[in-house]
Short mmCIF file of C-alpha atoms and ligand atoms in Angstrom, two decimals:
data_model
loop_
_atom_site.label_atom_id
_atom_site.label_comp_id
_atom_site.label_asym_id
_atom_site.label_seq_id
_atom_site.Cartn_x
_atom_site.Cartn_y
_atom_site.Cartn_z
CA MET A 628 113.65 89.66 101.60
CA ASN A 629 111.57 92.81 102.81
CA ARG A 630 107.34 92.07 103.72
CA PHE A 631 106.28 93.45 100.66
CA GLU A 632 108.62 91.59 98.25
CA GLU A 633 108.06 88.36 100.18
CA PHE A 634 103.76 89.03 100.09
CA THR A 635 103.88 89.62 96.44
CA THR A 636 105.84 86.61 95.56
CA ARG A 637 103.27 84.11 98.06
CA ILE A 638 99.88 85.23 97.27
CA VAL A 639 99.54 84.81 93.49
CA GLN A 640 100.98 81.93 94.01
CA GLN A 641 98.55 80.98 96.22
CA VAL A 642 95.08 82.60 94.53
CA GLY A 643 96.17 80.86 91.17
CA LYS A 644 96.12 77.47 90.46
CA LYS A 645 98.87 75.10 88.72
CA GLU A 646 96.23 72.58 86.94
CA GLY A 647 93.57 73.81 85.92
CA PRO A 648 91.67 76.93 86.01
CA VAL A 649 94.14 79.31 86.87
CA SER A 650 91.97 81.91 88.15
CA PRO A 651 89.69 81.09 91.50
CA VAL A 652 86.66 78.57 90.67
CA MET A 653 83.94 80.63 91.75
CA VAL A 654 81.24 78.68 93.32
CA ASN A 655 77.52 80.65 93.79
CA SER A 656 75.68 77.74 94.80
CA ALA A 657 73.16 78.53 97.85
CA SER A 658 73.53 74.63 98.77
CA PHE A 659 75.39 71.52 97.91
CA GLY A 660 74.11 68.37 97.04
CA TYR A 661 75.35 65.40 99.89
CA GLY A 662 75.14 62.31 97.45
CA SER A 663 74.11 60.43 100.44
CA SER A 664 72.27 60.79 104.24
CA GLU A 665 75.13 58.75 105.58
CA THR A 666 77.82 61.80 103.78
CA GLY A 667 74.74 64.61 105.32
CA GLU A 668 74.90 63.10 108.85
CA GLY A 669 78.57 63.46 108.84
CA ILE A 670 78.89 67.07 107.29
CA PHE A 671 77.06 68.06 109.80
CA GLU A 672 78.97 66.16 112.87
CA GLY A 673 82.33 67.78 110.75
CA SER A 674 83.78 64.39 110.54
CA ILE A 675 83.21 64.71 106.51
CA LYS A 676 85.08 68.35 105.39
CA LYS A 677 82.07 69.38 103.01
CA PRO A 678 80.20 72.15 102.30
CA LEU A 679 76.67 71.92 104.47
CA TYR A 680 74.93 75.16 103.21
CA ALA A 681 76.64 78.69 102.11
CA ARG A 682 74.99 80.72 105.09
CA VAL A 683 78.05 78.63 106.91
CA GLY A 684 80.43 78.02 103.74
CA ASN A 685 81.44 78.69 100.52
CA PRO A 686 84.28 77.13 98.45
CA THR A 687 85.33 80.04 96.52
CA SER A 688 84.63 82.19 99.67
CA ALA A 689 87.02 79.23 101.87
CA GLN A 690 90.34 79.78 99.74
CA LEU A 691 89.92 83.27 100.15
CA GLU A 692 89.58 82.62 104.24
CA GLN A 693 92.87 80.37 103.74
CA ILE A 694 95.36 82.67 101.76
CA LEU A 695 94.45 85.50 104.86
CA ALA A 696 95.06 83.44 107.44
CA SER A 697 98.26 82.29 106.04
CA MET A 698 99.00 85.85 105.60
CA GLU A 699 97.99 87.02 109.56
CA GLY A 700 100.11 83.48 110.95
CA GLY A 701 96.51 82.45 112.19
CA ILE A 702 94.94 79.55 112.26
CA GLY A 703 92.20 79.79 110.18
CA ALA A 704 89.59 82.52 108.75
CA ILE A 705 86.53 83.34 108.24
CA ALA A 706 84.97 85.96 105.05
CA ALA A 707 82.18 88.29 106.08
CA SER A 708 79.61 90.30 104.21
CA SER A 709 81.40 93.46 105.01
CA GLY A 710 84.20 94.95 107.39
CA MET A 711 81.30 95.45 109.66
CA GLY A 712 80.07 91.79 110.02
CA ALA A 713 83.23 90.52 110.12
CA THR A 714 83.27 92.95 113.44
CA ALA A 715 80.09 91.51 114.38
CA MET A 716 81.11 88.37 114.35
CA ALA A 717 84.30 88.54 116.57
CA THR A 718 82.43 90.34 118.94
CA LEU A 719 79.17 89.25 119.84
CA SER A 720 80.32 85.33 119.12
CA LEU A 721 82.39 86.00 122.69
CA LEU A 722 79.53 88.98 123.34
CA LYS A 723 76.42 88.79 126.16
CA THR A 724 74.39 90.83 128.16
CA GLY A 725 76.63 92.82 131.35
CA ASP A 726 79.60 91.87 129.58
CA GLU A 727 82.40 95.52 128.64
CA ILE A 728 84.15 96.18 126.14
CA ILE A 729 87.71 98.12 126.07
CA SER A 730 88.21 100.46 122.63
CA ILE A 731 91.53 102.05 121.77
CA GLY A 732 92.17 104.40 119.45
CA GLY A 733 90.30 105.29 115.86
CA LEU A 734 87.56 104.72 115.41
CA PHE A 735 85.98 103.68 112.59
CA GLY A 736 82.57 106.18 112.50
CA GLY A 737 80.34 102.49 111.91
CA THR A 738 81.92 100.70 114.53
CA TYR A 739 81.80 103.64 116.70
CA SER A 740 77.99 103.36 116.98
CA TYR A 741 77.92 99.67 116.90
CA PHE A 742 79.58 99.96 120.04
CA SER A 743 78.01 103.01 121.46
CA GLU A 744 74.58 102.82 120.06
CA THR A 745 74.08 99.13 119.11
CA LEU A 746 75.36 96.84 121.93
CA THR A 747 74.18 98.74 124.46
CA ARG A 748 70.52 98.49 123.59
CA PHE A 749 71.70 94.71 124.46
CA GLY A 750 73.23 95.57 127.87
CA ILE A 751 76.90 94.95 126.47
CA THR A 752 78.50 98.33 127.55
CA THR A 753 81.79 99.88 125.72
CA HIS A 754 84.41 102.17 127.25
CA PHE A 755 86.50 104.49 125.08
CA PHE A 756 89.99 105.15 125.29
CA ASP A 757 92.65 107.15 123.49
CA VAL A 758 96.00 104.55 121.92
CA ASP A 759 98.51 106.74 124.95
CA GLU A 760 96.05 106.04 127.70
CA LEU A 761 97.70 102.53 129.63
CA GLU A 762 97.27 103.63 132.91
CA ALA A 763 93.29 103.95 132.40
CA ILE A 764 93.06 100.90 130.68
CA GLU A 765 94.23 98.88 132.70
CA GLY A 766 92.26 100.47 135.68
CA ALA A 767 89.56 99.75 133.76
CA ILE A 768 89.89 95.84 133.27
CA ASN A 769 87.26 94.82 135.42
CA THR A 770 85.83 90.12 135.46
CA ALA A 771 82.68 91.61 132.55
CA THR A 772 85.47 93.10 130.74
CA LYS A 773 85.42 90.25 127.64
CA ILE A 774 87.55 91.80 124.58
CA ILE A 775 90.14 95.04 124.48
CA PHE A 776 89.36 96.16 120.80
CA LEU A 777 91.93 98.61 118.82
CA GLU A 778 92.32 99.81 115.49
CA SER A 779 96.02 99.72 113.73
CA VAL A 780 96.15 103.86 113.01
CA GLY A 781 93.10 106.39 113.87
CA ASN A 782 90.53 106.87 111.20
CA PRO A 783 90.04 109.58 110.71
CA ASN A 784 92.83 111.10 113.31
CA MET A 785 95.94 109.18 112.32
CA ARG A 786 96.84 108.56 116.08
CA LEU A 787 99.13 105.47 116.16
CA PRO A 788 99.04 102.69 118.84
CA ASP A 789 101.92 100.22 120.38
CA ILE A 790 100.11 97.48 119.49
CA GLY A 791 102.95 95.69 121.49
CA LYS A 792 102.46 96.76 124.90
CA ILE A 793 98.90 96.71 124.96
CA ALA A 794 98.91 93.04 124.09
CA ASP A 795 100.79 92.79 126.59
CA ILE A 796 98.38 94.18 129.02
CA ALA A 797 95.65 91.93 127.17
CA LYS A 798 97.24 89.25 128.15
CA THR A 799 98.31 90.25 131.69
CA TYR A 800 94.47 89.73 132.71
CA GLY A 801 93.81 87.75 130.11
CA VAL A 802 91.64 89.65 127.97
CA ALA A 803 91.22 88.80 124.58
CA PHE A 804 92.74 91.15 121.93
CA MET A 805 91.55 92.14 118.81
CA VAL A 806 92.78 94.06 115.82
CA ASP A 807 90.94 96.10 113.21
CA ASN A 808 93.55 95.73 110.30
CA THR A 809 91.40 97.31 107.61
CA CYS A 810 94.13 99.94 106.74
CA THR A 811 97.49 97.80 107.41
CA PRO A 812 97.26 94.80 105.95
CA LEU A 813 100.96 93.28 105.92
CA CYS A 814 102.40 96.84 107.62
CA ILE A 815 101.49 95.03 110.32
CA ALA A 816 101.33 91.93 111.83
CA PRO A 817 98.79 91.49 114.35
CA ILE A 818 98.96 88.07 115.54
CA ALA A 819 102.81 88.37 115.90
CA LEU A 820 102.74 91.10 118.09
CA GLY A 821 100.07 89.16 120.84
CA ALA A 822 96.38 89.59 119.13
CA ASP A 823 93.89 86.69 119.41
CA VAL A 824 91.70 87.62 116.71
CA VAL A 825 92.65 90.25 113.51
CA VAL A 826 89.52 92.20 111.46
CA TYR A 827 89.32 93.02 108.41
CA SER A 828 87.01 95.04 106.29
CA THR A 829 88.09 93.84 102.79
CA THR A 830 86.26 95.68 101.09
CA LYS A 831 89.10 98.81 101.45
CA ILE A 832 92.68 97.90 100.15
CA ILE A 833 92.53 94.31 100.01
CA THR A 834 90.11 94.34 97.21
CA GLY A 835 91.87 97.98 96.31
CA ASN A 836 88.69 98.93 93.11
CA ALA A 837 85.85 99.65 95.04
CA SER A 838 84.08 95.65 93.31
CA ALA A 839 83.05 93.73 96.49
CA LEU A 840 81.91 94.72 99.90
CA GLY A 841 83.55 92.25 102.20
CA GLY A 842 84.66 92.01 106.03
CA ALA A 843 87.15 88.87 106.99
CA VAL A 844 88.29 87.69 110.78
CA VAL A 845 91.18 85.77 111.18
CA TYR A 846 91.93 83.63 114.37
CA ARG A 847 94.90 82.62 116.26
CA ALA A 848 94.94 79.14 117.50
CA ILE A 849 93.55 77.96 120.47
CA SER A 850 97.34 76.46 122.78
CA GLU A 851 97.56 73.42 124.14
CA GLY A 852 99.03 74.76 127.26
CA GLU A 853 97.90 77.61 128.62
CA ASP A 854 95.61 80.20 127.16
CA LYS A 855 94.02 83.26 128.12
CA PHE A 856 90.24 81.50 126.61
CA LYS A 857 90.78 78.53 128.95
CA GLY A 858 90.38 81.60 132.03
CA GLU A 859 87.46 81.52 133.78
CA ARG A 860 86.48 84.33 132.21
CA TYR A 861 85.57 82.18 128.94
CA ARG A 862 84.06 79.73 130.72
CA ASP A 863 81.02 79.80 128.32
CA ILE A 864 83.58 78.52 125.22
CA HIS A 865 84.93 75.93 127.13
CA PRO A 866 82.90 73.64 125.47
CA PHE A 867 84.34 74.65 122.08
CA ILE A 868 88.03 74.11 123.48
CA GLN A 869 87.48 71.27 124.63
CA LYS A 870 85.86 69.40 121.52
CA MET A 871 87.54 71.38 118.83
CA GLY A 872 90.69 72.39 120.98
CA SER A 873 93.67 74.87 118.33
CA MET A 874 90.18 75.95 116.22
CA ALA A 875 87.88 76.31 118.51
CA LEU A 876 87.69 80.04 118.04
CA ILE A 877 86.64 78.80 114.35
CA ALA A 878 84.01 76.46 115.49
CA VAL A 879 82.40 79.81 118.42
CA ALA A 880 82.16 81.71 115.61
CA LYS A 881 80.95 79.72 112.30
CA LYS A 882 77.76 78.59 115.69
CA ARG A 883 76.87 81.73 117.33
CA ALA A 884 77.77 84.41 114.39
CA LEU A 885 77.46 82.82 110.91
CA ARG A 886 75.36 80.14 111.77
CA ASP A 887 72.95 82.17 113.49
CA LEU A 888 73.07 86.05 112.56
CA GLY A 889 74.66 85.11 108.92
CA MET A 890 76.51 87.66 108.29
CA SER A 891 77.97 85.24 105.38
CA ALA A 892 80.06 86.34 102.72
CA ASN A 893 79.40 85.02 99.09
CA GLY A 894 81.06 83.22 96.14
CA PHE A 895 81.29 85.54 93.80
CA GLY A 896 82.41 88.86 96.59
CA SER A 897 85.43 85.99 97.58
CA TYR A 898 86.65 85.30 93.26
CA LEU A 899 86.64 89.66 93.21
CA THR A 900 88.68 89.98 96.55
CA MET A 901 91.51 87.45 95.67
CA LEU A 902 91.54 88.80 92.55
CA GLY A 903 92.45 92.29 94.76
CA LEU A 904 94.36 90.65 96.98
CA GLU A 905 96.56 89.38 94.52
CA THR A 906 97.95 92.52 93.55
CA LEU A 907 97.78 93.83 97.55
CA PRO A 908 101.89 94.29 98.44
CA LEU A 909 102.64 95.84 94.64
CA ARG A 910 99.41 98.56 95.26
CA LEU A 911 100.22 98.97 99.31
CA ASP A 912 104.52 99.59 98.48
CA ARG A 913 103.32 101.89 96.15
CA ILE A 914 101.10 104.05 98.02
CA ILE A 915 103.06 103.82 100.83
CA GLN A 916 105.99 106.20 99.46
CA SER A 917 103.40 108.20 97.73
CA VAL A 918 101.18 109.14 101.04
CA GLU A 919 104.84 110.06 102.20
CA ARG A 920 105.73 112.00 99.41
CA VAL A 921 102.42 113.72 98.98
CA ALA A 922 102.41 114.70 103.22
CA ARG A 923 105.73 115.62 103.19
CA ALA A 924 105.26 118.27 100.14
CA LEU A 925 101.58 119.65 100.76
CA SER A 926 103.68 120.35 104.16
CA ASP A 927 106.07 122.07 102.93
CA LYS A 928 103.55 123.85 101.08
CA GLY A 929 101.84 125.10 103.93
CA PHE A 930 99.21 123.09 103.88
CA VAL A 931 97.29 121.75 107.38
CA ILE A 932 98.41 118.08 107.03
CA ASN A 933 97.62 115.33 109.62
CA HIS A 934 100.16 112.28 109.10
CA PRO A 935 102.39 110.40 111.46
CA CYS A 936 105.70 110.62 108.61
CA LEU A 937 105.27 113.89 109.84
CA PRO A 938 108.13 114.79 112.32
CA THR A 939 105.47 117.54 114.46
CA HIS A 940 103.00 114.35 114.46
CA PRO A 941 103.32 113.28 118.26
CA HIS A 942 104.04 109.31 117.45
CA HIS A 943 106.22 110.10 114.82
CA GLU A 944 108.75 108.19 116.33
CA ARG A 945 106.53 105.06 116.83
CA TYR A 946 105.47 104.81 113.37
CA ARG A 947 109.38 105.10 112.17
CA THR A 948 110.28 102.66 114.66
CA GLN A 949 106.61 100.24 114.93
CA PHE A 950 105.36 101.22 111.75
CA ALA A 951 108.05 100.89 109.32
CA LYS A 952 106.40 99.57 106.66
CA GLY A 953 103.96 102.44 106.78
CA CYS A 954 100.24 102.62 108.25
CA GLY A 955 98.31 102.71 105.24
CA THR A 956 96.55 104.84 102.57
CA LEU A 957 94.93 107.93 104.63
CA LEU A 958 96.21 111.16 105.65
CA THR A 959 93.68 113.85 106.56
CA ILE A 960 93.91 118.09 105.34
CA ASP A 961 91.99 120.29 107.65
CA MET A 962 91.26 123.51 105.69
CA GLY A 963 89.88 125.94 108.05
CA SER A 964 86.29 125.41 108.01
CA LYS A 965 83.67 123.32 105.28
CA GLU A 966 83.30 125.36 103.09
CA ARG A 967 87.05 125.86 102.09
CA ALA A 968 87.08 121.98 102.55
CA PHE A 969 83.74 121.16 99.72
CA GLU A 970 86.07 124.61 97.31
CA PHE A 971 89.04 121.61 97.56
CA LEU A 972 87.40 118.99 97.43
CA ASN A 973 84.59 120.35 94.47
CA ARG A 974 88.08 122.04 92.29
CA SER A 975 90.42 118.97 92.33
CA LYS A 976 90.20 117.15 89.78
CA LEU A 977 91.80 113.67 90.76
CA ILE A 978 89.87 113.24 94.18
CA THR A 979 86.41 111.23 93.98
CA ILE A 980 84.76 112.33 97.19
CA THR A 981 83.20 109.24 98.34
CA ALA A 982 83.58 107.43 102.03
CA ASN A 983 85.89 104.70 101.16
CA ILE A 984 89.16 104.64 100.91
CA GLY A 985 92.51 102.49 100.32
CA ASP A 986 91.43 102.29 96.08
CA SER A 987 93.49 102.79 93.38
CA ARG A 988 92.18 105.70 92.89
CA THR A 989 92.33 109.04 95.23
CA LEU A 990 89.42 109.21 97.28
CA GLY A 991 88.22 112.18 99.57
CA LEU A 992 85.62 113.32 101.63
CA HIS A 993 84.67 116.05 104.39
CA MET A 994 84.40 114.44 107.63
CA ALA A 995 81.54 116.24 109.83
CA SER A 996 79.51 117.09 106.95
CA THR A 997 79.64 113.16 106.24
CA ILE A 998 80.01 110.11 108.20
CA TYR A 999 80.12 111.87 110.97
CA ARG A 1000 77.23 114.63 111.10
CA ASP A 1001 74.97 112.47 113.43
CA PHE A 1002 77.84 113.34 116.31
CA ASP A 1003 78.10 115.52 119.21
CA GLU A 1004 80.50 118.26 119.44
CA GLN A 1005 82.23 116.07 122.99
CA THR A 1006 82.50 112.65 120.54
CA LYS A 1007 83.32 115.03 117.50
CA GLU A 1008 86.34 116.52 118.87
CA PHE A 1009 87.35 112.79 120.77
CA LEU A 1010 87.50 111.82 117.69
CA GLY A 1011 89.99 114.49 116.17
CA ILE A 1012 86.28 115.67 113.55
CA THR A 1013 87.36 119.53 112.86
CA ALA A 1014 85.32 121.76 110.80
CA GLY A 1015 87.30 121.72 108.38
CA LEU A 1016 89.08 118.07 108.14
CA ILE A 1017 89.36 116.58 105.10
CA ARG A 1018 90.04 112.66 104.67
CA ILE A 1019 92.51 111.28 102.20
CA SER A 1020 92.47 107.87 101.07
CA ILE A 1021 95.70 108.16 98.14
CA GLY A 1022 95.88 105.78 95.07
CA LEU A 1023 98.30 105.07 92.37
CA GLU A 1024 98.05 108.06 90.69
CA SER A 1025 101.97 109.51 90.41
CA ALA A 1026 102.53 111.01 94.04
CA ASP A 1027 103.62 114.41 91.21
CA ALA A 1028 100.65 114.55 89.60
CA ILE A 1029 98.66 114.65 93.35
CA ILE A 1030 100.62 117.00 94.70
CA ASP A 1031 99.88 119.22 91.94
CA ASP A 1032 96.60 118.75 91.68
CA PHE A 1033 95.94 119.14 95.29
CA THR A 1034 98.03 122.52 95.37
CA ASN A 1035 96.11 123.76 92.34
CA ALA A 1036 92.50 122.89 94.09
CA ALA A 1037 93.16 124.95 97.43
CA LYS A 1038 94.16 128.10 95.84
CA ILE A 1039 91.42 130.64 96.23
C1 PLP B 42 85.26 100.35 106.18
C2 PLP B 42 85.87 100.26 107.72
C3 PLP B 42 85.24 98.71 108.55
C4 PLP B 42 83.85 98.37 107.97
O1 PLP B 42 83.69 98.17 106.59
P1 PLP B 42 82.25 97.31 105.66
O2 PLP B 42 83.62 96.37 104.93
O3 PLP B 42 82.63 99.10 105.40
O4 PLP B 42 81.87 97.83 106.54
C5 PLP B 42 86.17 98.78 109.97
N1 PLP B 42 86.66 99.23 110.13
C6 PLP B 42 87.15 100.10 108.98
C7 PLP B 42 88.36 100.75 109.76
C8 PLP B 42 87.08 100.92 108.21
O5 PLP B 42 88.10 101.44 107.53
#
């Protein structure tokens, strides 16, 4: 059975219940009564598994967390208020002043400014690399390096990393390896490829319909034997490993991020996210086929398209072998100038102009005037942002209708 078929079966079965309410039960209470002081003590101590307070866990979000953990092959997951909340949770729970991050590929604008501006203010340095600079990446690792962070597909530069190779480097040096898999759930299984932590913005294709802002972090289990987190580099979290064993990374994130920073998901958001999630395999399977058809057809008509399914793309071979299930909903079109890009977007009848991706509808946005407007020329060049660049996220509409609409919109 192919992966989309397998998860079509699994996820609908995990979201719905066979007894009682079929749709997930939505709990929106901020606090939970303990019934007795003894139970309260047990809940705080961890011996009684009942809700403590919504900042550190919500029963509806817990169901979402279980499904995402099982989808990724992780030991657990923590839902977050947004994708940026998830990135902040995954990173801040392992970092302190003086630490360093190696960031590879991408990069989503919010993550870039979080690394380059916000973390810099707290004395944490990030070194940025392109996906193929493997020697430079190895050379940049030192005793202060705590995280190697990777985006599974360059958004919007569409460059594809060799995730297995980068996982091997992280393993050799004993550095935590995090993958932002927002664009490629099910297409790529980062934990199976050697990632320790997977970050999602569930706002995008997982929910898929702009109904809920959300994020999630999925963690692998700490091994009983040797494990990179037992090395000197992570001595700060050794007490968690001693107490929590395989679940240590979840405990670290709950205490250091959810409890102290509060980027927590809410019940209603998690409910909507599960309704989206149950159709994720069907939607993504269809969209990936459409993306390829649209990219090829428009490229044949003379559009300047960036997508690795095209033989001219530098990572075409990697796309065919390592991204055989596709690389998500995105492609980019370079219209040559801001004026032509605006004209194209304004003329299209199908495109919704918005700063989102992974929706049921086809979305589009001119990059340089929006998300990347505050970036200097050098950074824009590094991130592949040209004056006429439009990012397109293909939706569920018929591929032929999208091709016709884009062709009409481009006629000047
Ligand atoms: C959107 C996005 C984020 C941030 O997610 P929000 O839910 O908007 O906070 C992070 N990474 C990638 C790749 C994204 O596309």
